[in-house]
XYZ file of C-alpha atoms in Angstrom:
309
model
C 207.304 37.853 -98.339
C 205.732 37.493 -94.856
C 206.386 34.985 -91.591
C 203.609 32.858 -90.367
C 203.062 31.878 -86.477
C 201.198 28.873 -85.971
C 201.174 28.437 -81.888
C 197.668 27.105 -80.711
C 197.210 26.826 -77.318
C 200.638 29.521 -76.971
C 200.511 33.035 -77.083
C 202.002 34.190 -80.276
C 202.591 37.831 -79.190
C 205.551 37.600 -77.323
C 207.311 35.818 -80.645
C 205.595 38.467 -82.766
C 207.062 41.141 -80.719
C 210.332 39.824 -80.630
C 210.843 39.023 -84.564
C 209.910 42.291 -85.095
C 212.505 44.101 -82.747
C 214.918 41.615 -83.881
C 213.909 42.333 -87.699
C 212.340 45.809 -87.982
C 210.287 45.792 -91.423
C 209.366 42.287 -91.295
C 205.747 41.425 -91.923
C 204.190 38.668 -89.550
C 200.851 37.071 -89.547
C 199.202 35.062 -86.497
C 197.631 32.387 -87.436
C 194.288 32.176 -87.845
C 193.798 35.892 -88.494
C 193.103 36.954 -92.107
C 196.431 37.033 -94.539
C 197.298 35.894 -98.147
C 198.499 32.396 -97.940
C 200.376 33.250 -101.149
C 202.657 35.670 -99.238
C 203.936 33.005 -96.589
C 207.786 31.654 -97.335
C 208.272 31.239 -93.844
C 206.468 29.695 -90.971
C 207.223 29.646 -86.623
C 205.115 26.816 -86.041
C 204.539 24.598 -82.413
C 201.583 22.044 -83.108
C 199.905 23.257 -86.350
C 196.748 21.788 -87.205
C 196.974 18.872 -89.700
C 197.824 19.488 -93.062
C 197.729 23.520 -92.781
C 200.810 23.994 -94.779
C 199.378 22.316 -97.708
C 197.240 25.653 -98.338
C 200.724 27.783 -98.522
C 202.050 27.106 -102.427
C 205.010 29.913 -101.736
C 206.138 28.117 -98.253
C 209.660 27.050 -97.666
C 210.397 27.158 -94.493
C 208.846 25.554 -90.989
C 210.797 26.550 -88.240
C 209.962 24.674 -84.731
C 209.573 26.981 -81.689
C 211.651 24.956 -79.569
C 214.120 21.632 -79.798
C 211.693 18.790 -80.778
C 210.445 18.349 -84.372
C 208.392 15.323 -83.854
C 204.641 17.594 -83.546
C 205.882 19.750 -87.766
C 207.318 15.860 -88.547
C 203.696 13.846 -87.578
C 201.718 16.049 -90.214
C 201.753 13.486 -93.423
C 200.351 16.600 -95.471
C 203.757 18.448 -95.403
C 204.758 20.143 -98.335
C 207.327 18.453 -100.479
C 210.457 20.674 -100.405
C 209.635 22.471 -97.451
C 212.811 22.870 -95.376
C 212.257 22.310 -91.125
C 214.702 23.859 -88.206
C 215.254 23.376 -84.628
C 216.147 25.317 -81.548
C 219.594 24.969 -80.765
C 220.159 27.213 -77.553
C 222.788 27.199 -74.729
C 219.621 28.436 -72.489
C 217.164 25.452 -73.044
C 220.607 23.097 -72.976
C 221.547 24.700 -69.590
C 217.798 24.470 -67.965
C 217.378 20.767 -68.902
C 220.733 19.994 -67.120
C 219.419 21.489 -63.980
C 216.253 20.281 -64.239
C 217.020 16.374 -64.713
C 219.906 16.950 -61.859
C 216.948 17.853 -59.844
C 215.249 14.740 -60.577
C 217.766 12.670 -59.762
C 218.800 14.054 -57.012
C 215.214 14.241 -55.395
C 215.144 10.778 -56.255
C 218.393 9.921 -54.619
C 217.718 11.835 -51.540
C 214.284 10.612 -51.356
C 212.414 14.442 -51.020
C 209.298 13.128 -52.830
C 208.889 10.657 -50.373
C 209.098 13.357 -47.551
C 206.322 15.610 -49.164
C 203.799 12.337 -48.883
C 204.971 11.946 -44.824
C 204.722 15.566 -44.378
C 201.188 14.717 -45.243
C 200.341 12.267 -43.697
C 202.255 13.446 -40.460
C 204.764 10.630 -40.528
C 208.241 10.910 -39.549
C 209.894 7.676 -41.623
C 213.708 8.247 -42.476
C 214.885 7.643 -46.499
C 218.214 6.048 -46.485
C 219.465 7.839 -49.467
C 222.175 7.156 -51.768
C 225.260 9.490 -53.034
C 226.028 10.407 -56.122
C 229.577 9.010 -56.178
C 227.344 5.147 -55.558
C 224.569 6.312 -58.501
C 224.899 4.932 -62.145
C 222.351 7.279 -64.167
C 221.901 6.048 -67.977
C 220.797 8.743 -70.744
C 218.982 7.252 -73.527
C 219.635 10.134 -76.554
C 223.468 11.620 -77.050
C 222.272 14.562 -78.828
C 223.038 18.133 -77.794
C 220.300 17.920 -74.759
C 221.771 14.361 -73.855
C 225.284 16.136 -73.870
C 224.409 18.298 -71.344
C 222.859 16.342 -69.336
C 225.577 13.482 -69.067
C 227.959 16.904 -68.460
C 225.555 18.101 -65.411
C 225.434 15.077 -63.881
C 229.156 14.210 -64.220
C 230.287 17.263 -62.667
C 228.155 16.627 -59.387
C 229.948 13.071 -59.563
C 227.436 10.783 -60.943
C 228.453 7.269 -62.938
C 226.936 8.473 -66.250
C 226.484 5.853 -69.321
C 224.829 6.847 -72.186
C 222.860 5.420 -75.069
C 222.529 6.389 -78.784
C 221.026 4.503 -82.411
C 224.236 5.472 -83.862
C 227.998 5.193 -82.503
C 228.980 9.001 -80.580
C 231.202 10.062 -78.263
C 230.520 12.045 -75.371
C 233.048 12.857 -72.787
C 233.301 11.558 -69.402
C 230.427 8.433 -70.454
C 230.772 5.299 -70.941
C 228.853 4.992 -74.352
C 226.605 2.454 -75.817
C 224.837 2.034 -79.338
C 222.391 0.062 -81.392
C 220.073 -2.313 -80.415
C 223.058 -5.231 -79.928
C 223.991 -2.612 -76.708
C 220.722 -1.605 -75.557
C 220.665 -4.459 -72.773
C 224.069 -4.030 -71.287
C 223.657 -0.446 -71.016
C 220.075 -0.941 -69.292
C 221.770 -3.022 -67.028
C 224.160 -0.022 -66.226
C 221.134 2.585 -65.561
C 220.124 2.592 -62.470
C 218.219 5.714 -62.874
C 217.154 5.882 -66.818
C 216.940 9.421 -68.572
C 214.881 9.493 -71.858
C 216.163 12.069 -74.037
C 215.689 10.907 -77.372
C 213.639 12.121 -80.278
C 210.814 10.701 -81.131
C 210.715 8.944 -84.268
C 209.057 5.341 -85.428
C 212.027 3.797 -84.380
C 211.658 5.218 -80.544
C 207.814 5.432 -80.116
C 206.963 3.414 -76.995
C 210.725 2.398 -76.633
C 210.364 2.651 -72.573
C 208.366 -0.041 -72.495
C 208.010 -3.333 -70.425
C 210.491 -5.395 -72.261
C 212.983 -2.074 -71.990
C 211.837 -2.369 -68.358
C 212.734 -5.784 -67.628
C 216.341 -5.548 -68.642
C 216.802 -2.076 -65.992
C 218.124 -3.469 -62.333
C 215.455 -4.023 -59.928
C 214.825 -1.101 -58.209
C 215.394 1.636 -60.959
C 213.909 4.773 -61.244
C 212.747 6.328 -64.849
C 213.158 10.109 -65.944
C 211.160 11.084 -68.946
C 211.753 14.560 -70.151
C 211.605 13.249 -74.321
C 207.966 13.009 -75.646
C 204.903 11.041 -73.583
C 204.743 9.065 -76.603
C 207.973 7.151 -75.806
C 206.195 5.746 -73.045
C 203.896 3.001 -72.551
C 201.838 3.965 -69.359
C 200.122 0.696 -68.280
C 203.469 -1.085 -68.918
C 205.127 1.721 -66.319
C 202.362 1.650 -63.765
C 202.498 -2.121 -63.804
C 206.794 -2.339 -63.618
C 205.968 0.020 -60.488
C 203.248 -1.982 -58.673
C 204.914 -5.261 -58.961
C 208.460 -3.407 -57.068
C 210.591 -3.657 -60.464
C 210.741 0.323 -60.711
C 210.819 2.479 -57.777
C 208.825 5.332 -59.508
C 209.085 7.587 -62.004
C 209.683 11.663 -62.620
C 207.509 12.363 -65.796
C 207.626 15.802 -67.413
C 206.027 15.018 -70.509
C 202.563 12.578 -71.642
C 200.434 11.660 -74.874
C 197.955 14.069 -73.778
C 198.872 17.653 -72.705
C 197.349 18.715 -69.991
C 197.111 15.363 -68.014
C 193.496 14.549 -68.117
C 192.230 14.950 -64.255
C 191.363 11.288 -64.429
C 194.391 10.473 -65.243
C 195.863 7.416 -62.671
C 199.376 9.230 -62.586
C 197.964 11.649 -60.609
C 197.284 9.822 -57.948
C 199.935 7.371 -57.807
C 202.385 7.655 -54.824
C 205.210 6.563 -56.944
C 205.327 9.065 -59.844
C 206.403 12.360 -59.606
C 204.343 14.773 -62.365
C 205.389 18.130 -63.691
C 203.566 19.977 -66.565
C 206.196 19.916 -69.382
C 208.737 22.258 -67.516
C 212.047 20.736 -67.751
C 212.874 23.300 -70.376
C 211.014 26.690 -71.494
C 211.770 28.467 -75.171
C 212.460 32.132 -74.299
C 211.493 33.881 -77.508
C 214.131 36.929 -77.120
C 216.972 34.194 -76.682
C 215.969 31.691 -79.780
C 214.706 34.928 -82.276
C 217.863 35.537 -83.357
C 218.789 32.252 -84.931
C 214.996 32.241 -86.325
C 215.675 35.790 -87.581
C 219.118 34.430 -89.528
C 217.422 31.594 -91.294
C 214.828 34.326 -92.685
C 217.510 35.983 -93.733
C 219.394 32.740 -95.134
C 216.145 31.313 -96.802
C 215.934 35.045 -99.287
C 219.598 34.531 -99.787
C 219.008 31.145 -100.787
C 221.568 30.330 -98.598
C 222.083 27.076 -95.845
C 220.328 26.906 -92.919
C 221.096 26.631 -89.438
C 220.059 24.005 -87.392
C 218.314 21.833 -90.074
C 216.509 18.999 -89.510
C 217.778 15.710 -91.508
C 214.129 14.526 -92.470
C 215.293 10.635 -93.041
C 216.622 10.820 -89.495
C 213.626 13.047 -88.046
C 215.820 15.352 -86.306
């Protein structure tokens, strides 16, 4: 019985180091180095190439590195059985609360808009707004979208929130379903997308989702680049319906140099930061559901497949 880590583009050692002082005895492979496939029951995957599993008869379990699920979920070559986890950790929760409050508040205070006079020498004054005056919407109620709506109500922001099914939240004013959608759009004057990605919510920020925001509101993307439509974005931004953007995450990782967000004044780019998997706080939970999976008993943190997450 061995574990398989599938991490292209990541260095595997640091997980590989950590399973193995978290579970002395346990054999792991790093994929693509030579191993039986027959051995592998478990797999620590982040962006496999399509349709690996398939070549593991013996595999039951892909575990995600981090929160999202949408990169083990896109391969159509999955095994059938195969059971798929999540991260669930206070750490990654905690970090995407700060990070989003950061957004919002350099929106709010208008600090990007200082870096590009410090540049160009200018000394133009932001009139910025207070919290206490800010309605921020967060599309996604899920553990992440929790957080968030917690963070941002604790520094005294007007926080509604969206979600595909009914949930409560404390301290938000809480929409669902598509019969909602508009009149909590209408609510978000700064928009936070924190849902998964699914069919259902690929390309959901899009120009008709735009239309329906107030005129002047700003967009936070910290979900998946493939919620967004970019054209649609730039245009809502040149015609003065949006007032920018903060974008941590994009279809194509890195940001091709040619990229136009790079150079537009209005959009704020970070390289998929708003939250970092620490492999010695998340191994323990992946350890557990090694140990669950020979036990044959439930796992933690399982994703619903007919929900895709």
């Amino acid at each position: 019985m061995s574990v398989l880590i599938v991490s292209p583009g990541r260095d595997p050692e640091e997980w590989k180091k950590a399973l193995e002082n978290q579970h002395p005895g346990m054999n792991v492979y790093v994929y693509p180095e030579d191993h039986d496939n027959e051995e592998v029951e478990f797999a620590l995957s982040w962006n496999h190439p399509r349709g690996l599993f398939k070549n593991y008869p013996n595999l039951k379990v892909i575990a995600s590195m981090g929160a999202g699920v949408d990169h083990i979920l896109s391969d159509s070559a999955l095994p059938e059985g195969v059971e798929i986890t999540k991260v669930v950790d206070d750490t990654l929760t905690e970090d995407m609360g700060d990070f989003v409050l950061s957004q919002v508040m350099n929106h709010i205070r208008g600090l990007h808009h200082y870096v590009k006079c410090q540049k160009e020498k200018e000394w133009d004054k932001f009139q910025y707004r207070r919290p206490q005056d800010t309605k921020v919407g967060i599309m996604g109620l899920g553990t992440l979208g929790n957080a968030v709506a917690d963070k941002l109500h604790k520094n005294f922001f007007k926080v509604y929130g969206w979600s595909r099914t009914e949930k409560s939240c404390d301290n938000v004013t809480s929409f669902h379903g598509k019969d909602q959608l508009e009149e909590f759009l209408e609510n978000s004057e700064i928009l936070v997308c924190l849902l998964p990605l699914t069919e259902d919510t690929e390309n959901i920020l899009n120009a008709d989702l735009f239309d329906m925001l107030p005129e002047g509101a700003y967009v936070i993307n910290v979900a998946r680049g493939e919620h967004l439509v970019e054209h649609d974005l730039m245009e809502m931004i040149d015609s003065g319906h949006l007032a920018g953007a903060s974008l941590d995450v994009f279809r194509e990782e890195p940001l091709p140099q040619e990229h136009p967000f790079w150079e537009h004044s209005k959009i704020n780019i970070t390289p998929h930061i708003a939250s970092l998997t620490k492999p010695e706080s998340v191994v323990p939970q992946i350890a557990e559901n090694y140990d669950r999976m020979k036990e044959e008993e439930p796992l933690k943190n399982k994703v619903e497949l007919d929900k895709g997450y």
